[in-house]
Amino acid sequence: MSFLLVGASFREISLEELELLDAQSHEIRGALFSSESTKFGITGCVVVSTCSRFEVYVETDNSESSMQYIAKTIEKISGLRADRLKIRKGSDVVHHLFRVASGLESMIVGEVEVAGQVKRAFLYSQQHKQTCSSIEALFQRSAKVTKKIVNETELGKAGRSFITGGLDILKVRHFAIQGRRALVIGTGAYARVVISALKRENVDGIFVYSYSGRAEEFSSAHGATPVEKNELAYALQKVDFVISCSGTHRNTITTKDVQNLGKELFLLLTSLLREILNVLLRLCHTS
């Protein structure tokens, strides 16, 4: 038996492609855990799907067969070519997971949310009986390593993310956000991170708008208030600031929309910031 990792991060593919993989993660996970998977040597599996990575961790007794099966499944469902996926094996999988969970592989080194994302991915697989003893030991050990880093190193103390940095700037330059109202645009992986950050800041009201129409389902799962398509203008009147974390290239809010408000409205464009950093990291990686 050995560990195998098949996936991609912001280093290999675009953020838009990662958003697509995250949106289809349930379908991919379901296919990987079908009766077919045992034929390809998979004995346990955890899928880590976030705004910056989509990675399938498995224990297998046939690495080559499992690798091809996972890659082809992802390609069939998402359309992402199998040859664009990163493959890791054996001890390299262990080393990589420890780095991911501790924030060393994040866009912003020391990112605080990733440990929780890895933990939730593991618990999901465990609850749905998709793990095995070795995979469980791997992720449990990863959690201990991450906790040690957070408690004993400067990296843990400096844990940051795009949204916490953006909110800090808003608080310093403009106003305290405790008790304020916010509109979140988007329902992808990073929108979940944004919602959590806003709740930690004790934001009084969190509204969610989605061009794709998924706001109601997302809001129900995350304790927010959905905004229908015909209610966007009304919602903009009620909130103090807007956080855009949607991967769509459509103009959800236009200059005219803001001008018609008759008040000052602050916009945090997290997707744009992530995309800029993604390009810069790629340039550094290839130079």
mmCIF file of C-alpha atoms in Angstrom:
data_model
loop_
_atom_site.group_PDB
_atom_site.id
_atom_site.type_symbol
_atom_site.label_atom_id
_atom_site.label_comp_id
_atom_site.label_asym_id
_atom_site.label_seq_id
_atom_site.Cartn_x
_atom_site.Cartn_y
_atom_site.Cartn_z
ATOM 1 C CA MET A 1 0.000 0.000 0.000
ATOM 2 C CA SER A 2 1.188 3.549 -0.711
ATOM 3 C CA PHE A 3 -0.083 7.137 -0.783
ATOM 4 C CA LEU A 4 -0.972 8.887 -4.033
ATOM 5 C CA LEU A 5 -1.983 12.476 -4.726
ATOM 6 C CA VAL A 6 -3.659 13.666 -7.931
ATOM 7 C CA GLY A 7 -4.715 17.297 -8.267
ATOM 8 C CA ALA A 8 -3.813 20.877 -9.040
ATOM 9 C CA SER A 9 -3.366 24.175 -7.261
ATOM 10 C CA PHE A 10 -3.115 27.844 -8.251
ATOM 11 C CA ARG A 11 0.449 27.057 -9.321
ATOM 12 C CA GLU A 12 -0.704 24.781 -12.156
ATOM 13 C CA ILE A 13 -4.113 26.062 -13.252
ATOM 14 C CA SER A 14 -6.140 29.282 -13.170
ATOM 15 C CA LEU A 15 -8.428 30.353 -10.345
ATOM 16 C CA GLU A 16 -11.381 30.130 -12.719
ATOM 17 C CA GLU A 17 -10.595 26.465 -13.375
ATOM 18 C CA LEU A 18 -10.251 25.848 -9.636
ATOM 19 C CA GLU A 19 -13.676 27.429 -9.073
ATOM 20 C CA LEU A 20 -15.089 25.012 -11.647
ATOM 21 C CA LEU A 21 -13.472 22.021 -9.939
ATOM 22 C CA ASP A 22 -14.808 23.139 -6.565
ATOM 23 C CA ALA A 23 -18.316 23.523 -7.965
ATOM 24 C CA GLN A 24 -18.124 19.957 -9.288
ATOM 25 C CA SER A 25 -16.332 18.484 -6.276
ATOM 26 C CA HIS A 26 -19.377 16.548 -5.028
ATOM 27 C CA GLU A 27 -19.883 14.927 -8.420
ATOM 28 C CA ILE A 28 -16.190 14.066 -8.722
ATOM 29 C CA ARG A 29 -16.086 12.719 -5.168
ATOM 30 C CA GLY A 30 -19.169 10.593 -5.832
ATOM 31 C CA ALA A 31 -17.619 9.116 -8.958
ATOM 32 C CA LEU A 32 -14.339 8.378 -7.185
ATOM 33 C CA PHE A 33 -16.144 6.521 -4.399
ATOM 34 C CA SER A 34 -18.346 4.424 -6.635
ATOM 35 C CA SER A 35 -18.084 0.640 -6.790
ATOM 36 C CA GLU A 36 -15.670 1.138 -9.686
ATOM 37 C CA SER A 37 -12.959 2.667 -7.512
ATOM 38 C CA THR A 38 -12.004 -0.594 -5.787
ATOM 39 C CA LYS A 39 -11.194 -2.092 -9.184
ATOM 40 C CA PHE A 40 -8.425 0.487 -9.544
ATOM 41 C CA GLY A 41 -6.727 -0.153 -6.215
ATOM 42 C CA ILE A 42 -8.214 2.692 -4.138
ATOM 43 C CA THR A 43 -8.747 1.712 -0.494
ATOM 44 C CA GLY A 44 -9.211 5.169 1.067
ATOM 45 C CA CYS A 45 -9.535 8.730 -0.148
ATOM 46 C CA VAL A 46 -9.898 12.382 0.919
ATOM 47 C CA VAL A 47 -10.714 15.213 -1.511
ATOM 48 C CA VAL A 48 -9.426 18.645 -0.472
ATOM 49 C CA SER A 49 -11.278 21.259 -2.519
ATOM 50 C CA THR A 50 -10.666 24.960 -1.806
ATOM 51 C CA CYS A 51 -10.428 28.223 -3.715
ATOM 52 C CA SER A 52 -6.739 27.630 -4.411
ATOM 53 C CA ARG A 53 -6.401 23.836 -4.797
ATOM 54 C CA PHE A 54 -8.214 20.644 -5.731
ATOM 55 C CA GLU A 55 -6.360 17.559 -4.502
ATOM 56 C CA VAL A 56 -7.320 13.899 -4.216
ATOM 57 C CA TYR A 57 -5.363 11.997 -1.549
ATOM 58 C CA VAL A 58 -5.655 8.216 -1.721
ATOM 59 C CA GLU A 59 -4.173 5.042 -0.345
ATOM 60 C CA THR A 60 -3.748 2.482 -3.101
ATOM 61 C CA ASP A 61 -2.262 -0.906 -3.846
ATOM 62 C CA ASN A 62 -1.870 0.002 -7.520
ATOM 63 C CA SER A 63 -0.577 3.564 -7.982
ATOM 64 C CA GLU A 64 -0.567 3.569 -11.779
ATOM 65 C CA SER A 65 -4.099 2.229 -12.123
ATOM 66 C CA SER A 66 -5.462 4.573 -9.424
ATOM 67 C CA MET A 67 -3.682 7.573 -10.934
ATOM 68 C CA GLN A 68 -5.173 7.003 -14.375
ATOM 69 C CA TYR A 69 -8.644 6.371 -12.983
ATOM 70 C CA ILE A 70 -8.649 9.554 -10.848
ATOM 71 C CA ALA A 71 -7.211 11.747 -13.605
ATOM 72 C CA LYS A 72 -9.685 10.458 -16.205
ATOM 73 C CA THR A 73 -12.601 10.905 -13.791
ATOM 74 C CA ILE A 74 -11.659 14.533 -13.137
ATOM 75 C CA GLU A 75 -11.191 15.151 -16.864
ATOM 76 C CA LYS A 76 -14.531 13.551 -17.768
ATOM 77 C CA ILE A 77 -16.536 15.585 -15.256
ATOM 78 C CA SER A 78 -14.726 18.934 -15.328
ATOM 79 C CA GLY A 79 -13.144 19.000 -18.779
ATOM 80 C CA LEU A 80 -9.730 19.756 -17.268
ATOM 81 C CA ARG A 81 -7.130 17.764 -19.200
ATOM 82 C CA ALA A 82 -5.558 14.942 -17.217
ATOM 83 C CA ASP A 83 -2.050 15.983 -18.249
ATOM 84 C CA ARG A 84 -2.468 19.275 -16.376
ATOM 85 C CA LEU A 85 -2.849 17.520 -13.033
ATOM 86 C CA LYS A 86 0.044 17.208 -10.592
ATOM 87 C CA ILE A 87 0.995 13.702 -9.420
ATOM 88 C CA ARG A 88 2.753 12.940 -6.134
ATOM 89 C CA LYS A 89 3.580 9.566 -4.627
ATOM 90 C CA GLY A 90 4.727 8.019 -1.358
ATOM 91 C CA SER A 91 6.519 10.220 1.171
ATOM 92 C CA ASP A 92 6.141 13.224 -1.143
ATOM 93 C CA VAL A 93 2.372 13.080 -0.469
ATOM 94 C CA VAL A 94 2.963 13.201 3.290
ATOM 95 C CA HIS A 95 5.392 16.106 3.004
ATOM 96 C CA HIS A 96 3.052 18.030 0.714
ATOM 97 C CA LEU A 97 -0.008 17.592 2.951
ATOM 98 C CA PHE A 98 1.900 18.886 5.965
ATOM 99 C CA ARG A 99 2.947 21.954 3.973
ATOM 100 C CA VAL A 100 -0.590 22.542 2.680
ATOM 101 C CA ALA A 101 -2.272 22.213 6.084
ATOM 102 C CA SER A 102 0.248 24.530 7.752
ATOM 103 C CA GLY A 103 -0.187 27.254 5.121
ATOM 104 C CA LEU A 104 3.228 26.929 3.484
ATOM 105 C CA GLU A 105 1.680 26.191 0.077
ATOM 106 C CA SER A 106 -0.919 28.965 0.216
ATOM 107 C CA MET A 107 -0.915 32.109 -1.928
ATOM 108 C CA ILE A 108 -0.364 34.037 1.289
ATOM 109 C CA VAL A 109 2.131 32.008 3.331
ATOM 110 C CA GLY A 110 0.705 31.164 6.744
ATOM 111 C CA GLU A 111 -2.929 31.434 5.612
ATOM 112 C CA VAL A 112 -5.094 30.617 8.631
ATOM 113 C CA GLU A 113 -8.161 29.124 6.927
ATOM 114 C CA VAL A 114 -6.476 26.219 5.142
ATOM 115 C CA ALA A 115 -6.031 24.043 8.255
ATOM 116 C CA GLY A 116 -9.781 24.123 8.840
ATOM 117 C CA GLN A 117 -10.481 23.343 5.183
ATOM 118 C CA VAL A 118 -8.220 20.277 5.301
ATOM 119 C CA LYS A 119 -9.817 19.143 8.556
ATOM 120 C CA ARG A 120 -13.349 19.469 7.166
ATOM 121 C CA ALA A 121 -12.382 17.533 4.027
ATOM 122 C CA PHE A 122 -11.019 14.708 6.167
ATOM 123 C CA LEU A 123 -14.057 14.630 8.484
ATOM 124 C CA TYR A 124 -16.397 14.530 5.487
ATOM 125 C CA SER A 125 -14.632 11.493 4.048
ATOM 126 C CA GLN A 126 -14.461 9.849 7.456
ATOM 127 C CA GLN A 127 -18.176 10.375 8.125
ATOM 128 C CA HIS A 128 -19.045 8.931 4.708
ATOM 129 C CA LYS A 129 -16.793 5.904 5.300
ATOM 130 C CA GLN A 130 -14.455 6.829 2.462
ATOM 131 C CA THR A 131 -11.222 6.609 4.459
ATOM 132 C CA CYS A 132 -8.989 3.790 5.672
ATOM 133 C CA SER A 133 -6.692 3.467 8.688
ATOM 134 C CA SER A 134 -3.589 4.772 6.892
ATOM 135 C CA ILE A 135 -5.354 7.820 5.416
ATOM 136 C CA GLU A 136 -6.845 8.592 8.824
ATOM 137 C CA ALA A 137 -3.430 8.356 10.477
ATOM 138 C CA LEU A 138 -1.972 10.665 7.811
ATOM 139 C CA PHE A 139 -4.559 13.423 8.271
ATOM 140 C CA GLN A 140 -4.581 13.112 12.055
ATOM 141 C CA ARG A 141 -0.815 13.503 12.085
ATOM 142 C CA SER A 142 -1.126 16.477 9.745
ATOM 143 C CA ALA A 143 -3.487 18.173 12.224
ATOM 144 C CA LYS A 144 -0.953 17.690 15.039
ATOM 145 C CA VAL A 145 1.876 19.114 12.937
ATOM 146 C CA THR A 146 -0.240 22.143 12.004
ATOM 147 C CA LYS A 147 -1.192 22.782 15.635
ATOM 148 C CA LYS A 148 2.469 22.617 16.648
ATOM 149 C CA ILE A 149 3.401 25.143 13.964
ATOM 150 C CA VAL A 150 0.602 27.520 14.989
ATOM 151 C CA ASN A 151 1.589 27.355 18.654
ATOM 152 C CA GLU A 152 5.359 27.427 18.348
ATOM 153 C CA THR A 153 6.400 29.401 15.271
ATOM 154 C CA GLU A 154 6.170 32.931 13.911
ATOM 155 C CA LEU A 155 4.445 31.495 10.839
ATOM 156 C CA GLY A 156 1.440 30.554 12.925
ATOM 157 C CA LYS A 157 1.339 33.960 14.591
ATOM 158 C CA ALA A 158 1.382 35.719 11.230
ATOM 159 C CA GLY A 159 -1.487 33.726 9.718
ATOM 160 C CA ARG A 160 -3.213 35.918 7.140
ATOM 161 C CA SER A 161 -5.575 35.712 4.195
ATOM 162 C CA PHE A 162 -6.896 38.022 1.510
ATOM 163 C CA ILE A 163 -10.125 38.705 3.341
ATOM 164 C CA THR A 164 -8.577 39.390 6.754
ATOM 165 C CA GLY A 165 -6.082 41.759 5.117
ATOM 166 C CA GLY A 166 -8.848 43.508 3.194
ATOM 167 C CA LEU A 167 -11.029 43.896 6.273
ATOM 168 C CA ASP A 168 -8.095 45.266 8.268
ATOM 169 C CA ILE A 169 -7.531 47.948 5.627
ATOM 170 C CA LEU A 170 -11.237 48.818 5.678
ATOM 171 C CA LYS A 171 -11.201 49.148 9.481
ATOM 172 C CA VAL A 172 -8.050 51.268 9.603
ATOM 173 C CA ARG A 173 -8.896 53.629 6.747
ATOM 174 C CA HIS A 174 -12.671 53.927 7.008
ATOM 175 C CA PHE A 175 -14.776 52.454 9.814
ATOM 176 C CA ALA A 176 -15.186 49.649 12.334
ATOM 177 C CA ILE A 177 -17.149 46.817 10.748
ATOM 178 C CA GLN A 178 -18.619 45.334 13.920
ATOM 179 C CA GLY A 179 -22.385 45.738 13.727
ATOM 180 C CA ARG A 180 -22.240 46.731 10.033
ATOM 181 C CA ARG A 181 -23.947 44.981 7.124
ATOM 182 C CA ALA A 182 -22.117 43.310 4.245
ATOM 183 C CA LEU A 183 -23.052 41.891 0.855
ATOM 184 C CA VAL A 184 -21.039 38.919 -0.388
ATOM 185 C CA ILE A 185 -21.092 38.283 -4.136
ATOM 186 C CA GLY A 186 -20.396 34.663 -5.037
ATOM 187 C CA THR A 187 -21.004 31.208 -3.580
ATOM 188 C CA GLY A 188 -17.745 29.410 -4.321
ATOM 189 C CA ALA A 189 -15.038 28.086 -2.043
ATOM 190 C CA TYR A 190 -13.691 31.508 -1.089
ATOM 191 C CA ALA A 191 -17.160 32.830 -0.282
ATOM 192 C CA ARG A 192 -17.236 30.337 2.604
ATOM 193 C CA VAL A 193 -13.940 31.767 3.883
ATOM 194 C CA VAL A 194 -15.339 35.297 3.601
ATOM 195 C CA ILE A 195 -18.502 34.406 5.540
ATOM 196 C CA SER A 196 -16.419 32.901 8.364
ATOM 197 C CA ALA A 197 -14.204 35.998 8.525
ATOM 198 C CA LEU A 198 -17.215 38.320 8.676
ATOM 199 C CA LYS A 199 -18.764 36.309 11.508
ATOM 200 C CA ARG A 200 -15.520 36.511 13.493
ATOM 201 C CA GLU A 201 -15.697 40.294 13.084
ATOM 202 C CA ASN A 202 -19.292 40.306 14.434
ATOM 203 C CA VAL A 203 -20.776 41.803 11.281
ATOM 204 C CA ASP A 204 -24.461 42.322 12.011
ATOM 205 C CA GLY A 205 -25.984 41.237 8.705
ATOM 206 C CA ILE A 206 -24.495 39.141 5.902
ATOM 207 C CA PHE A 207 -26.278 39.045 2.543
ATOM 208 C CA VAL A 208 -25.329 36.792 -0.364
ATOM 209 C CA TYR A 209 -25.915 37.362 -4.075
ATOM 210 C CA SER A 210 -25.120 34.871 -6.831
ATOM 211 C CA TYR A 211 -25.481 35.419 -10.562
ATOM 212 C CA SER A 212 -25.904 31.648 -10.943
ATOM 213 C CA GLY A 213 -28.901 31.585 -8.609
ATOM 214 C CA ARG A 214 -27.263 29.536 -5.831
ATOM 215 C CA ALA A 215 -27.587 32.213 -3.136
ATOM 216 C CA GLU A 216 -30.521 30.631 -1.309
ATOM 217 C CA GLU A 217 -28.936 27.190 -0.912
ATOM 218 C CA PHE A 218 -25.560 28.668 0.051
ATOM 219 C CA SER A 219 -27.067 31.136 2.536
ATOM 220 C CA SER A 220 -29.115 28.430 4.222
ATOM 221 C CA ALA A 221 -25.956 26.389 4.832
ATOM 222 C CA HIS A 222 -23.898 29.339 6.113
ATOM 223 C CA GLY A 223 -26.297 31.444 8.153
ATOM 224 C CA ALA A 224 -26.663 34.331 5.699
ATOM 225 C CA THR A 225 -29.542 36.070 3.913
ATOM 226 C CA PRO A 226 -29.973 35.332 0.187
ATOM 227 C CA VAL A 227 -30.534 38.138 -2.306
ATOM 228 C CA GLU A 228 -32.672 37.422 -5.363
ATOM 229 C CA LYS A 229 -31.602 38.771 -8.752
ATOM 230 C CA ASN A 230 -34.300 41.447 -8.737
ATOM 231 C CA GLU A 231 -33.355 42.497 -5.183
ATOM 232 C CA LEU A 232 -29.712 43.447 -5.791
ATOM 233 C CA ALA A 233 -30.346 47.214 -5.995
ATOM 234 C CA TYR A 234 -32.363 47.091 -2.763
ATOM 235 C CA ALA A 235 -29.635 45.081 -1.008
ATOM 236 C CA LEU A 236 -26.986 47.618 -2.031
ATOM 237 C CA GLN A 237 -29.021 50.302 -0.276
ATOM 238 C CA LYS A 238 -29.059 48.290 2.960
ATOM 239 C CA VAL A 239 -25.372 47.330 3.254
ATOM 240 C CA ASP A 240 -22.241 49.266 4.217
ATOM 241 C CA PHE A 241 -19.737 47.356 2.116
ATOM 242 C CA VAL A 242 -19.563 44.680 -0.588
ATOM 243 C CA ILE A 243 -17.108 41.807 -0.916
ATOM 244 C CA SER A 244 -16.828 40.315 -4.387
ATOM 245 C CA CYS A 245 -15.465 36.759 -4.453
ATOM 246 C CA SER A 246 -17.152 35.489 -7.586
ATOM 247 C CA GLY A 247 -15.202 33.868 -10.392
ATOM 248 C CA THR A 248 -17.560 35.150 -13.080
ATOM 249 C CA HIS A 249 -16.308 37.699 -15.603
ATOM 250 C CA ARG A 250 -19.726 39.396 -15.752
ATOM 251 C CA ASN A 251 -20.196 42.883 -14.316
ATOM 252 C CA THR A 252 -22.463 42.150 -11.359
ATOM 253 C CA ILE A 253 -22.305 45.714 -10.028
ATOM 254 C CA THR A 254 -21.785 48.602 -12.429
ATOM 255 C CA THR A 255 -20.635 52.178 -11.875
ATOM 256 C CA LYS A 256 -24.199 53.297 -12.496
ATOM 257 C CA ASP A 257 -25.485 51.020 -9.733
ATOM 258 C CA VAL A 258 -23.144 52.641 -7.213
ATOM 259 C CA GLN A 259 -23.848 56.186 -8.414
ATOM 260 C CA ASN A 260 -27.595 55.627 -8.017
ATOM 261 C CA LEU A 261 -27.172 54.745 -4.333
ATOM 262 C CA GLY A 262 -26.577 58.310 -3.233
ATOM 263 C CA LYS A 263 -24.161 57.093 -0.555
ATOM 264 C CA GLU A 264 -20.606 55.861 -0.174
ATOM 265 C CA LEU A 265 -20.171 52.117 -0.686
ATOM 266 C CA PHE A 266 -16.904 50.234 -0.178
ATOM 267 C CA LEU A 267 -15.999 47.347 -2.466
ATOM 268 C CA LEU A 268 -13.476 44.606 -1.643
ATOM 269 C CA LEU A 269 -12.522 42.729 -4.814
ATOM 270 C CA THR A 270 -10.930 39.576 -3.411
ATOM 271 C CA SER A 271 -11.076 37.670 -6.690
ATOM 272 C CA LEU A 272 -9.105 40.385 -8.473
ATOM 273 C CA LEU A 273 -6.476 40.436 -5.729
ATOM 274 C CA ARG A 274 -6.129 36.659 -5.838
ATOM 275 C CA GLU A 275 -5.844 36.674 -9.625
ATOM 276 C CA ILE A 276 -3.117 39.338 -9.528
ATOM 277 C CA LEU A 277 -1.157 37.371 -6.942
ATOM 278 C CA ASN A 278 -1.703 34.195 -8.938
ATOM 279 C CA VAL A 279 -0.137 35.809 -12.041
ATOM 280 C CA LEU A 280 2.801 37.172 -10.034
ATOM 281 C CA LEU A 281 3.474 33.767 -8.479
ATOM 282 C CA ARG A 282 3.389 32.123 -11.889
ATOM 283 C CA LEU A 283 5.861 34.648 -13.265
ATOM 284 C CA CYS A 284 8.214 34.002 -10.338
ATOM 285 C CA HIS A 285 7.830 30.265 -10.769
ATOM 286 C CA THR A 286 8.716 30.319 -14.481
ATOM 287 C CA SER A 287 11.536 32.897 -14.315
#
